[in-house]
Coordinates of C-alpha atoms and ligand atoms in Angstrom, one line a residue:
Chain K
M1 CA -26.3 2.6 -12.1
N2 CA -28.0 0.9 -9.1
V3 CA -26.0 -2.3 -8.9
E4 CA -27.2 -4.6 -6.2
P5 CA -24.4 -4.9 -3.7
S6 CA -23.7 -8.6 -2.9
V7 CA -25.1 -8.9 0.6
R8 CA -24.7 -12.0 2.7
V9 CA -27.9 -12.1 4.7
E10 CA -26.5 -15.0 6.8
D11 CA -23.9 -12.6 8.2
K12 CA -26.7 -10.2 9.2
L13 CA -28.7 -12.9 10.9
Y14 CA -25.6 -14.0 12.8
Y15 CA -25.9 -10.8 14.9
N16 CA -29.3 -11.8 16.2
R17 CA -30.4 -14.1 19.0
Y18 CA -32.9 -16.9 18.4
L19 CA -34.5 -19.6 20.3
V20 CA -35.4 -22.1 17.6
D21 CA -38.4 -24.3 18.2
I22 CA -36.9 -27.4 16.7
G23 CA -39.4 -29.4 14.7
Q24 CA -42.2 -26.8 15.0
P25 CA -41.8 -24.3 12.1
H26 CA -44.2 -21.5 12.4
V27 CA -44.3 -20.9 8.6
K28 CA -45.1 -23.6 6.1
V29 CA -45.3 -23.7 2.3
R30 CA -48.1 -25.5 0.7
A31 CA -47.0 -28.4 -1.5
H32 CA -46.8 -27.4 -5.1
T33 CA -45.2 -28.4 -8.4
T34 CA -44.8 -25.0 -9.9
P35 CA -44.5 -22.0 -7.6
S36 CA -47.0 -19.2 -7.9
A37 CA -45.9 -15.6 -8.6
E38 CA -46.5 -14.8 -4.9
L39 CA -44.2 -17.6 -3.7
L40 CA -41.5 -16.5 -6.2
A41 CA -41.7 -13.0 -4.8
L42 CA -40.8 -14.3 -1.4
L43 CA -37.4 -15.4 -2.6
K44 CA -36.5 -11.7 -2.9
V45 CA -38.7 -9.9 -0.4
C46 CA -38.1 -12.0 2.8
P47 CA -35.5 -9.9 4.7
A48 CA -34.0 -13.0 6.3
R49 CA -33.9 -14.9 3.0
C50 CA -35.8 -17.8 4.5
Y51 CA -37.3 -18.8 1.2
E52 CA -35.2 -20.7 -1.4
L53 CA -35.7 -22.7 -4.5
N54 CA -34.9 -26.4 -4.3
D55 CA -33.4 -28.5 -7.1
N56 CA -36.9 -29.3 -8.4
G57 CA -37.7 -25.6 -8.8
Q58 CA -40.1 -25.5 -5.8
V59 CA -40.1 -22.9 -3.1
E60 CA -39.0 -24.1 0.4
V61 CA -38.9 -22.2 3.7
T62 CA -36.5 -22.6 6.5
V63 CA -37.6 -20.5 9.5
D64 CA -34.6 -20.6 11.7
G65 CA -33.5 -17.1 10.8
C66 CA -37.0 -15.6 10.5
I67 CA -37.3 -12.2 12.0
E68 CA -41.1 -12.5 12.2
C69 CA -41.8 -9.4 10.2
G70 CA -45.0 -10.9 8.6
T71 CA -44.2 -9.8 5.1
C72 CA -44.6 -13.2 3.6
R73 CA -47.9 -13.6 5.4
V74 CA -49.2 -10.3 3.8
I75 CA -48.2 -11.5 0.3
A76 CA -48.8 -15.2 0.3
E77 CA -51.3 -16.1 2.9
P78 CA -54.3 -14.9 0.9
T79 CA -53.5 -17.2 -2.0
G80 CA -53.1 -20.1 0.4
D81 CA -49.5 -20.6 -0.6
I82 CA -48.3 -20.4 2.9
Q83 CA -49.5 -20.9 6.4
W84 CA -48.3 -18.4 9.0
S85 CA -48.6 -18.3 12.7
H86 CA -46.5 -16.9 15.5
P87 CA -43.9 -19.1 17.0
R88 CA -44.8 -20.6 20.4
G89 CA -44.5 -18.1 23.3
G90 CA -40.8 -17.4 24.1
Y91 CA -39.5 -19.0 20.9
G92 CA -38.2 -17.3 17.7
V93 CA -36.2 -14.1 17.4
L94 CA -35.2 -12.3 20.5
F95 CA -34.3 -8.7 19.8
K96 CA -31.9 -7.1 22.3
F97 CA -32.4 -3.6 20.8
G98 CA -35.3 -3.8 18.4
Chain N
M1 CA -53.6 -21.9 33.5
I2 CA -55.5 -19.1 35.2
E3 CA -58.8 -19.7 36.8
E4 CA -60.0 -16.2 37.6
R5 CA -62.1 -14.0 35.4
F6 CA -60.6 -10.7 34.5
D7 CA -62.1 -7.3 33.8
A8 CA -59.9 -7.0 30.8
I9 CA -57.3 -9.0 28.8
V10 CA -54.7 -7.1 26.9
V11 CA -53.0 -8.9 24.0
G12 CA -49.5 -7.6 23.5
A13 CA -47.0 -5.6 25.6
G14 CA -46.0 -3.0 23.0
M15 CA -46.7 0.7 23.2
A16 CA -50.4 0.4 22.8
G17 CA -50.9 -2.6 25.1
N18 CA -48.7 -1.2 27.8
A19 CA -50.6 2.1 27.7
A20 CA -54.0 0.3 27.9
A21 CA -53.0 -2.1 30.6
L22 CA -51.4 0.6 32.7
T23 CA -54.4 2.9 32.4
M24 CA -56.9 0.2 33.3
A25 CA -54.8 -1.1 36.2
K26 CA -54.5 2.4 37.6
C27 CA -58.3 2.7 37.5
G28 CA -58.5 -0.4 39.6
L29 CA -59.5 -2.9 37.0
Q30 CA -58.3 -6.6 37.1
V31 CA -56.1 -6.7 34.1
L32 CA -54.3 -9.7 32.5
Q33 CA -51.7 -8.8 29.8
L34 CA -50.3 -11.5 27.6
E35 CA -47.1 -11.2 25.5
R36 CA -45.6 -13.7 23.3
G37 CA -42.0 -12.5 23.6
E38 CA -39.5 -13.7 26.2
Y39 CA -39.8 -10.2 27.7
P40 CA -41.8 -7.2 26.6
G41 CA -39.8 -5.7 23.7
S42 CA -38.1 -8.8 22.5
K43 CA -40.3 -8.9 19.4
N44 CA -40.6 -5.1 18.8
V45 CA -38.8 -2.9 16.3
Q46 CA -38.8 0.8 16.0
G47 CA -36.6 3.7 14.7
A48 CA -37.1 5.0 17.4
I49 CA -38.3 8.5 18.3
L50 CA -40.3 8.8 21.5
Y51 CA -42.8 11.7 21.8
A52 CA -42.7 13.0 25.3
D53 CA -46.1 14.5 25.5
M54 CA -48.0 11.2 24.9
M55 CA -45.7 9.4 27.3
E56 CA -46.0 12.1 30.0
R57 CA -49.8 11.6 30.0
L58 CA -49.2 8.0 31.1
I59 CA -46.2 8.3 33.3
P60 CA -45.6 12.0 34.2
D61 CA -42.1 11.6 35.6
F62 CA -40.9 9.1 33.0
R63 CA -37.8 11.3 32.2
E64 CA -36.3 10.4 35.6
E65 CA -36.5 6.7 35.1
A66 CA -37.1 5.5 31.6
P67 CA -34.1 4.3 29.5
L68 CA -33.9 7.3 27.1
E69 CA -31.1 7.8 24.7
R70 CA -30.8 11.4 23.4
H71 CA -33.2 14.4 23.4
L72 CA -33.5 15.8 19.9
V73 CA -32.1 19.2 19.1
E74 CA -31.9 18.7 15.4
Q75 CA -33.9 17.2 12.6
R76 CA -32.5 16.7 9.1
F77 CA -34.6 16.0 6.0
W78 CA -32.5 14.8 3.1
L79 CA -33.5 14.4 -0.5
L80 CA -31.0 12.1 -2.1
D81 CA -29.8 11.2 -5.6
D82 CA -27.1 8.6 -6.0
R83 CA -24.2 10.9 -5.0
S84 CA -25.6 13.9 -3.2
H85 CA -28.2 15.1 -0.8
V86 CA -30.2 18.3 -0.7
G87 CA -31.0 18.9 2.9
M88 CA -33.0 20.9 5.3
H89 CA -31.7 21.0 8.8
Y90 CA -33.6 22.4 11.7
R91 CA -31.7 22.8 14.8
S92 CA -32.8 24.9 17.8
D93 CA -31.4 25.5 21.2
D94 CA -35.0 25.7 22.3
F95 CA -35.0 22.0 22.3
N96 CA -32.4 22.0 25.1
E97 CA -35.4 22.6 27.4
E98 CA -36.0 21.3 30.9
R99 CA -38.6 18.9 29.7
P100 CA -37.5 17.9 26.2
N101 CA -40.1 17.2 23.5
R102 CA -38.6 14.2 21.7
Y103 CA -36.1 11.5 22.5
T104 CA -34.4 8.6 20.7
I105 CA -35.0 5.3 22.5
I106 CA -34.2 1.7 22.0
R107 CA -37.3 -0.4 22.1
A108 CA -36.3 -3.6 23.9
P109 CA -35.0 -1.9 27.1
F110 CA -37.7 0.8 26.9
D111 CA -40.5 -1.7 26.6
K112 CA -39.1 -3.7 29.5
W113 CA -39.1 -0.6 31.7
F114 CA -42.6 0.4 30.5
S115 CA -43.9 -3.1 31.4
S116 CA -42.4 -2.8 34.9
K117 CA -44.7 0.2 35.4
V118 CA -47.6 -1.8 34.3
R119 CA -46.8 -4.5 36.8
E120 CA -46.4 -1.9 39.5
A121 CA -49.8 -0.6 38.8
G122 CA -51.2 -4.0 39.6
A123 CA -51.7 -5.8 36.2
T124 CA -50.8 -9.4 35.8
V125 CA -48.3 -9.7 33.0
L126 CA -47.5 -13.0 31.4
C127 CA -44.7 -13.3 28.9
E128 CA -43.8 -16.2 26.7
T129 CA -47.5 -16.7 26.0
T130 CA -48.9 -16.5 22.5
V131 CA -52.6 -16.0 22.3
T132 CA -53.8 -18.4 19.7
E133 CA -57.5 -17.6 19.5
L134 CA -60.3 -15.3 20.6
V135 CA -63.1 -17.1 22.4
R136 CA -66.6 -16.1 21.4
D137 CA -70.0 -17.1 22.8
D138 CA -73.0 -18.2 20.8
R139 CA -73.9 -14.6 20.0
E140 CA -70.4 -14.0 18.6
R141 CA -69.5 -11.8 21.5
V142 CA -65.8 -11.9 22.4
V143 CA -65.6 -13.4 25.9
G144 CA -61.9 -14.3 26.3
V145 CA -58.8 -15.9 24.8
R146 CA -57.0 -19.2 24.4
T147 CA -53.2 -19.4 24.6
D148 CA -50.5 -21.8 23.7
R149 CA -49.8 -22.5 27.4
G150 CA -52.8 -24.9 27.4
G151 CA -55.2 -24.8 30.3
G152 CA -58.3 -23.8 28.4
E153 CA -60.0 -20.5 28.1
I154 CA -59.4 -17.3 30.0
H155 CA -62.4 -15.1 30.3
A156 CA -62.8 -11.4 30.6
D157 CA -65.4 -8.7 30.0
V158 CA -63.3 -7.2 27.3
V159 CA -60.3 -8.0 25.2
V160 CA -58.0 -5.2 24.1
L161 CA -56.3 -6.2 20.8
A162 CA -52.9 -4.5 21.0
E163 CA -51.2 -7.2 18.8
G164 CA -49.4 -4.9 16.4
V165 CA -49.5 -4.5 12.7
N166 CA -49.4 -8.2 11.9
G167 CA -52.2 -9.0 14.3
L168 CA -53.3 -12.5 13.6
L169 CA -56.1 -12.8 16.2
G170 CA -58.3 -10.0 15.0
T171 CA -57.9 -10.9 11.3
R172 CA -58.5 -14.6 11.8
A173 CA -61.6 -13.9 13.8
G174 CA -62.9 -11.7 11.0
L175 CA -63.0 -8.5 13.0
R176 CA -60.8 -6.7 10.5
A177 CA -59.0 -7.4 7.2
R178 CA -55.5 -8.7 6.9
P179 CA -53.1 -5.9 5.9
T180 CA -52.6 -5.8 2.2
P181 CA -49.3 -5.3 0.4
D182 CA -50.2 -1.7 -0.5
N183 CA -51.0 -0.6 3.0
V184 CA -48.0 -1.8 4.9
A185 CA -44.3 -1.0 4.4
L186 CA -41.5 -3.4 5.2
A187 CA -38.6 -1.7 7.1
V188 CA -35.2 -3.2 7.8
K189 CA -32.9 -1.8 10.4
E190 CA -29.4 -2.3 11.8
M191 CA -27.8 -1.1 15.1
H192 CA -24.4 0.3 14.5
F193 CA -22.2 0.8 17.6
L194 CA -19.5 3.4 18.0
P195 CA -17.9 5.2 20.9
R196 CA -20.0 8.0 22.3
E197 CA -17.5 10.7 21.5
T198 CA -17.3 9.6 17.9
I199 CA -21.1 9.9 17.5
E200 CA -21.1 13.3 19.2
A201 CA -18.3 14.5 16.9
R202 CA -19.9 13.2 13.7
F203 CA -23.3 14.6 14.5
N204 CA -22.1 17.8 16.1
L205 CA -23.6 17.1 19.5
K206 CA -22.7 17.7 23.1
G207 CA -23.8 15.6 26.1
D208 CA -27.2 13.9 25.5
E209 CA -28.2 16.1 22.6
G210 CA -29.5 14.1 19.6
V211 CA -30.1 14.3 15.9
V212 CA -32.3 12.3 13.5
I213 CA -32.1 12.2 9.7
E214 CA -35.1 11.3 7.5
A215 CA -34.1 10.6 3.9
A216 CA -36.0 10.0 0.7
G217 CA -35.0 9.8 -2.9
T218 CA -33.2 7.5 -5.3
I219 CA -32.3 5.2 -2.4
S220 CA -35.7 3.6 -2.7
R221 CA -35.2 3.2 -6.4
G222 CA -38.6 4.7 -7.4
M223 CA -40.5 2.8 -4.7
T224 CA -42.5 4.5 -2.0
G225 CA -40.1 4.5 0.8
M226 CA -37.8 6.4 3.3
G227 CA -34.5 5.8 5.0
F228 CA -33.5 7.0 8.5
V229 CA -30.4 7.5 10.6
Y230 CA -31.0 8.2 14.3
A231 CA -28.3 8.9 16.8
N232 CA -28.5 7.1 20.1
K233 CA -26.0 7.4 23.0
E234 CA -23.6 4.7 21.8
C235 CA -25.1 3.5 18.6
I236 CA -26.8 4.6 15.5
S237 CA -30.0 3.2 14.1
V238 CA -30.0 2.9 10.4
G239 CA -32.9 1.7 8.4
I240 CA -35.0 1.9 5.3
G241 CA -38.6 0.9 4.5
C242 CA -40.7 0.6 1.4
L243 CA -44.2 -0.5 0.6
V244 CA -44.5 -4.3 0.4
A245 CA -46.4 -4.0 -2.9
D246 CA -43.4 -2.1 -4.3
F247 CA -41.0 -4.8 -3.1
Q248 CA -43.2 -7.4 -4.6
R249 CA -43.5 -5.6 -7.9
T250 CA -39.8 -4.7 -8.4
G251 CA -38.1 -7.7 -6.9
Q252 CA -35.7 -5.5 -5.1
T253 CA -34.3 -7.0 -1.8
P254 CA -34.7 -5.2 1.5
Y255 CA -31.2 -6.0 2.6
G256 CA -29.8 -4.9 -0.7
M257 CA -31.6 -1.6 -0.3
L258 CA -30.3 -1.2 3.2
D259 CA -26.7 -1.8 2.2
H260 CA -27.1 0.6 -0.7
F261 CA -28.4 3.2 1.7
K262 CA -25.5 2.6 4.1
Q263 CA -23.0 3.1 1.2
H264 CA -24.5 6.4 0.1
P265 CA -21.7 9.0 0.3
S266 CA -23.8 11.1 2.7
V267 CA -24.5 8.2 5.1
A268 CA -21.3 6.1 5.0
P269 CA -19.1 8.6 6.9
L270 CA -21.6 8.7 9.7
I271 CA -21.4 5.0 10.4
A272 CA -17.8 4.2 9.3
G273 CA -16.0 1.8 11.5
S274 CA -19.0 0.8 13.5
E275 CA -19.8 -2.6 14.9
I276 CA -23.2 -4.0 13.9
K277 CA -25.0 -5.8 16.7
E278 CA -28.5 -6.4 15.3
Y279 CA -30.4 -6.7 12.1
A280 CA -34.2 -6.4 12.4
A281 CA -37.3 -6.1 10.2
H282 CA -40.8 -5.1 10.9
L283 CA -44.0 -3.9 9.1
I284 CA -45.3 -0.3 9.4
P285 CA -49.0 0.5 8.7
E286 CA -49.1 3.0 5.9
G287 CA -52.7 2.9 4.7
G288 CA -53.6 5.9 6.8
Y289 CA -57.2 7.0 7.5
K290 CA -58.8 5.0 4.8
A291 CA -57.3 1.8 6.2
I292 CA -58.6 2.1 9.7
P293 CA -60.8 -0.9 10.4
Q294 CA -63.8 -1.2 12.7
L295 CA -62.3 -0.3 16.1
Y296 CA -64.7 -2.0 18.6
G297 CA -67.3 -4.6 18.8
D298 CA -69.1 -6.8 21.4
G299 CA -66.4 -7.5 24.0
W300 CA -63.4 -6.1 22.1
V301 CA -61.5 -3.1 21.0
V302 CA -58.4 -2.8 18.7
V303 CA -55.6 -0.2 19.4
G304 CA -52.3 0.9 17.9
D305 CA -50.7 -0.6 14.8
A306 CA -53.2 -3.4 14.7
A307 CA -55.8 -0.7 13.9
Q308 CA -53.5 0.9 11.3
L309 CA -53.2 4.0 13.6
N310 CA -49.9 5.2 12.2
N311 CA -48.9 8.5 10.6
A312 CA -46.5 7.6 7.9
I313 CA -46.0 11.1 6.7
H314 CA -44.7 12.3 10.1
R315 CA -43.3 9.0 11.1
E316 CA -45.3 8.8 14.2
G317 CA -46.7 5.5 15.4
S318 CA -45.8 4.8 19.0
N319 CA -47.5 8.0 20.2
L320 CA -50.7 7.1 18.3
A321 CA -50.4 3.6 19.8
M322 CA -50.0 4.9 23.3
T323 CA -52.8 7.4 22.9
S324 CA -55.3 4.9 21.4
G325 CA -54.4 2.4 24.1
R326 CA -54.9 5.0 26.8
I327 CA -58.2 6.2 25.3
A328 CA -59.6 2.7 24.9
A329 CA -58.7 2.0 28.5
E330 CA -60.4 5.1 29.7
A331 CA -63.6 4.2 27.7
I332 CA -63.5 0.7 29.2
A333 CA -63.0 2.1 32.8
E334 CA -65.9 4.5 32.2
M335 CA -68.2 1.6 31.3
K336 CA -66.9 -0.4 34.3
S337 CA -67.6 2.5 36.7
R338 CA -71.1 2.8 35.3
R339 CA -71.4 -1.0 35.7
E340 CA -72.5 -1.2 32.0
P341 CA -71.7 -4.2 29.8
M342 CA -68.9 -4.1 27.2
T343 CA -71.2 -4.1 24.2
A344 CA -70.3 -2.6 20.9
K345 CA -72.7 0.2 21.5
N346 CA -71.1 1.1 24.8
L347 CA -67.6 0.7 23.5
S348 CA -68.3 3.1 20.7
L349 CA -67.3 5.7 23.2
Y350 CA -63.7 4.7 22.4
R351 CA -64.2 5.7 18.7
K352 CA -65.8 8.9 19.7
M353 CA -63.0 9.9 22.1
L354 CA -60.4 8.9 19.5
A355 CA -62.1 11.1 16.9
D356 CA -61.7 14.1 19.2
S357 CA -58.0 13.4 19.7
F358 CA -55.0 14.2 17.3
V359 CA -55.0 10.5 16.3
I360 CA -57.9 10.5 14.0
K361 CA -57.6 14.2 13.2
D362 CA -54.1 13.8 11.9
L363 CA -54.8 10.7 9.9
K364 CA -57.8 12.4 8.3
K365 CA -55.8 15.4 7.3
Y366 CA -53.5 13.1 5.2
K367 CA -56.2 10.7 4.0
D368 CA -55.2 11.0 0.3
L369 CA -51.5 11.1 0.6
P370 CA -50.8 7.4 0.9
M371 CA -52.5 6.7 -2.4
L372 CA -50.8 9.7 -4.2
M373 CA -47.4 8.6 -3.0
H374 CA -48.1 5.1 -4.1
T375 CA -49.4 5.8 -7.6
H376 CA -46.8 8.5 -8.3
S377 CA -43.8 6.9 -6.5
Q378 CA -41.6 7.1 -9.6
N379 CA -42.0 10.9 -9.7
F380 CA -41.8 11.6 -6.0
F381 CA -39.0 9.2 -5.1
L382 CA -36.9 9.1 -8.3
T383 CA -37.5 11.9 -10.8
Y384 CA -37.8 14.8 -8.5
P385 CA -34.9 14.0 -6.2
Q386 CA -32.7 13.7 -9.3
L387 CA -33.9 16.9 -10.8
I388 CA -33.6 18.9 -7.5
S389 CA -30.1 17.6 -6.9
K390 CA -29.1 18.6 -10.5
A391 CA -30.7 22.0 -10.0
M392 CA -28.7 22.5 -6.7
Q393 CA -25.5 21.4 -8.4
N394 CA -26.2 23.8 -11.2
F395 CA -26.7 26.6 -8.7
V396 CA -23.6 26.1 -6.6
R397 CA -21.0 24.9 -9.2
V398 CA -19.0 27.8 -10.6
D399 CA -17.9 27.1 -14.1
G400 CA -18.1 30.3 -16.2
T401 CA -21.7 29.6 -17.4
P402 CA -23.8 32.7 -17.1
K403 CA -26.4 32.4 -14.4
L404 CA -29.4 33.0 -16.7
E405 CA -28.3 30.1 -18.9
K406 CA -28.0 27.9 -15.9
E407 CA -31.5 28.7 -14.7
K408 CA -32.9 28.1 -18.2
A409 CA -31.1 24.7 -18.2
T410 CA -32.6 23.8 -14.8
L411 CA -36.1 24.7 -15.8
K412 CA -35.7 22.8 -19.1
S413 CA -34.6 19.7 -17.3
F414 CA -37.8 19.8 -15.1
V415 CA -40.1 20.4 -18.0
K416 CA -38.4 17.7 -20.1
A417 CA -38.8 15.2 -17.3
R418 CA -42.3 15.9 -16.3
S419 CA -43.8 18.4 -18.8
W420 CA -45.5 21.6 -17.7
R421 CA -48.8 19.8 -17.3
G422 CA -47.2 17.1 -15.2
L423 CA -45.4 19.6 -13.0
I424 CA -48.5 21.6 -12.3
G425 CA -50.5 18.5 -11.8
D426 CA -48.0 17.0 -9.4
A427 CA -47.9 20.2 -7.4
S428 CA -51.6 20.6 -7.1
R429 CA -52.2 16.9 -6.4
F430 CA -49.6 17.2 -3.6
A431 CA -51.1 20.4 -2.2
R432 CA -54.6 19.0 -2.2
A433 CA -53.5 15.8 -0.5
W434 CA -51.5 17.7 2.1
R435 CA -54.2 20.1 2.9
Ligands
FAD501 C1 -38.5 0.7 11.6 C2 -39.5 1.4 12.3 C3 -39.3 2.7 12.7 C4 -40.3 3.3 13.5 N1 -40.0 4.6 13.9 C5 -40.9 5.2 14.7 C6 -40.6 6.4 15.4 O1 -39.5 6.9 15.3 N2 -41.5 6.9 16.2 C7 -42.7 6.4 16.4 O2 -43.5 7.0 17.1 N3 -43.1 5.3 15.8 C8 -42.2 4.6 15.0 N4 -42.6 3.4 14.4 C9 -43.9 2.8 14.6 C10 -44.0 2.2 16.0 O3 -43.0 1.3 16.2 C11 -45.4 1.5 16.1 O4 -46.4 2.4 15.7 C12 -45.7 1.0 17.5 O5 -44.7 0.2 18.0 C13 -47.0 0.4 17.6 O6 -47.3 -0.1 18.9 P1 -48.2 -1.3 19.1 O7 -48.3 -1.5 20.6 O8 -49.5 -1.1 18.4 O9 -47.5 -2.6 18.4 P2 -46.2 -3.3 18.8 O10 -45.2 -2.3 19.4 O11 -45.7 -3.9 17.6 O12 -46.6 -4.4 19.9 C14 -47.3 -5.5 19.6 C15 -47.1 -6.5 20.7 O13 -48.0 -7.6 20.7 C16 -47.3 -8.8 20.8 N5 -48.2 -9.8 20.2 C17 -48.7 -9.9 19.0 N6 -49.5 -10.9 18.8 C18 -49.6 -11.6 20.0 C19 -50.2 -12.7 20.4 N7 -51.0 -13.4 19.6 N8 -50.1 -13.1 21.7 C20 -49.3 -12.5 22.5 N9 -48.6 -11.3 22.2 C21 -48.7 -10.9 20.9 C22 -46.0 -8.6 20.1 O14 -45.0 -9.5 20.6 C23 -45.7 -7.2 20.6 O15 -45.0 -7.1 21.8 C24 -41.6 2.7 13.7 C25 -41.8 1.4 13.2 C26 -40.8 0.7 12.6 C27 -41.0 -0.7 12.1
SF4_502 S1 -42.0 -13.4 8.5 FE1 -40.5 -12.1 7.5 S2 -38.5 -12.9 8.0 FE2 -40.0 -14.5 8.5 S3 -40.1 -15.8 6.7 FE3 -41.7 -14.3 6.5 S4 -40.8 -12.6 5.3 FE4 -39.1 -13.9 6.1

């Protein structure tokens, strides 16, 4: 019944404006060998699909498309799986409409 | 960076922060407002409906200047299953009044305008500045902030935390708890552009009249959530939000859910052929009354979404933010005029004044609803919408079945799905939580 439509998140992020703070990611994943349930949840729940599994089965984050919603913080900061802070002032997503 | 000492520092230039900074500046206080975005609004996301009354109390003639979209003449509530919607539409020409009650707005331009009023009132507004830390003295009193611009500490008598739902400062300083997955919803939203005339034709509008649609049902796939479609002048805001805990539990994706909502046969024709210009996401506080944290302490107050002051049932947030910001500012100005220190004891006036306003009263009224919706989400967001849609179809489809048989079949489908006990239980639980 409810088939997940194939959505390309990259296309959605393309509409947005960003000022990427190169070399200073505001979200970091703690080094791990096997990802926790919280980290695995982020693969699906992040609305910008910033989290991905690498070839070794570990969760990695690329913050360039992050829309700074804070969802991953709410889920995975308490377990220590990620570190979350705001981007430096002026950097990150710049909504024209919001 | 800044040498002076301020009466108050406001963190954030959203609805709550702007209301607070404006009110204090108007009372003659030395106010510094810090915003991490390139401009006020560049980080903010809303549906967005603006409630005129709360805005009017801050800027009485806002209608003449503010970037408003449409004044609302119609509100639709839709209960959806996969192929249909059962709707209630309330439309009244009374809303074509001289001073309309509600408007659609677009947050980035609106916040920019709101902020210009704060500056005009005399506050110092610094953008592109992320506050990284609250500064406390040896007695744990908040005495200022530190920012990522360097330059050390900036001091003030009081810090107004208007940092929004994901507020890091207050949670890191241990002034309140971090939001939990079951008291915040994640909403995703797109802006769909279409010619004005097309929007007016599709929504049955003339001039600046507007319509909003709130939708619940199988679109959230059994999770606690709602969709919305709001008509602006030249674009339509389309979004959907569900509890973070539900996303986490089900592994559904927010963008998948949004696209599914956009493809619903009742929604698709409204946005057909549009050009998408933005995709945004934001959290919404949904914990209600029971999630409200400590609102004040020595040298600080917290306002707006950061304090979970959001009425998820009525989809009101910005007006609670504006009102809490204004009231906190009034309490602070009162202390200042009495030349009294910004101690927790004195600042408790803010909590008292807030308790007398609609903000706390409304949230208290619905204190049990968030939990009920959460624990019974399958019934309220999946089973009932499907049953009601089937009942409606049964009612309107003419196929030679005697009406009495149809009614029996409808009733049977309800009892089969939820049992008599379940039906009565749901109804009374709902009534009790609503009361
Ligand atoms: C999809 C969606 C639809 C909504 N629809 C409606 C609606 O129709 N009507 C309604 O009334 N409400 C609605 N709301 C709720 C409404 O948006 C919020 O209640 C309101 O914006 C809260 O205002 P605020 O000032 O508390 O927080 P925000 O508006 O979020 O502002 C917080 C500000 O603080 C800044 N900030 C945060 N941390 C720092 C820091 N460390 N340093 C510097 N700056 C910082 C941020 O950049 C931001 O500008 C909706 C919300 C969402 C997400
Ligand atoms: S803040 Fe939101 S968009 Fe950014 S990485 Fe976390 S979940 Fe994704």
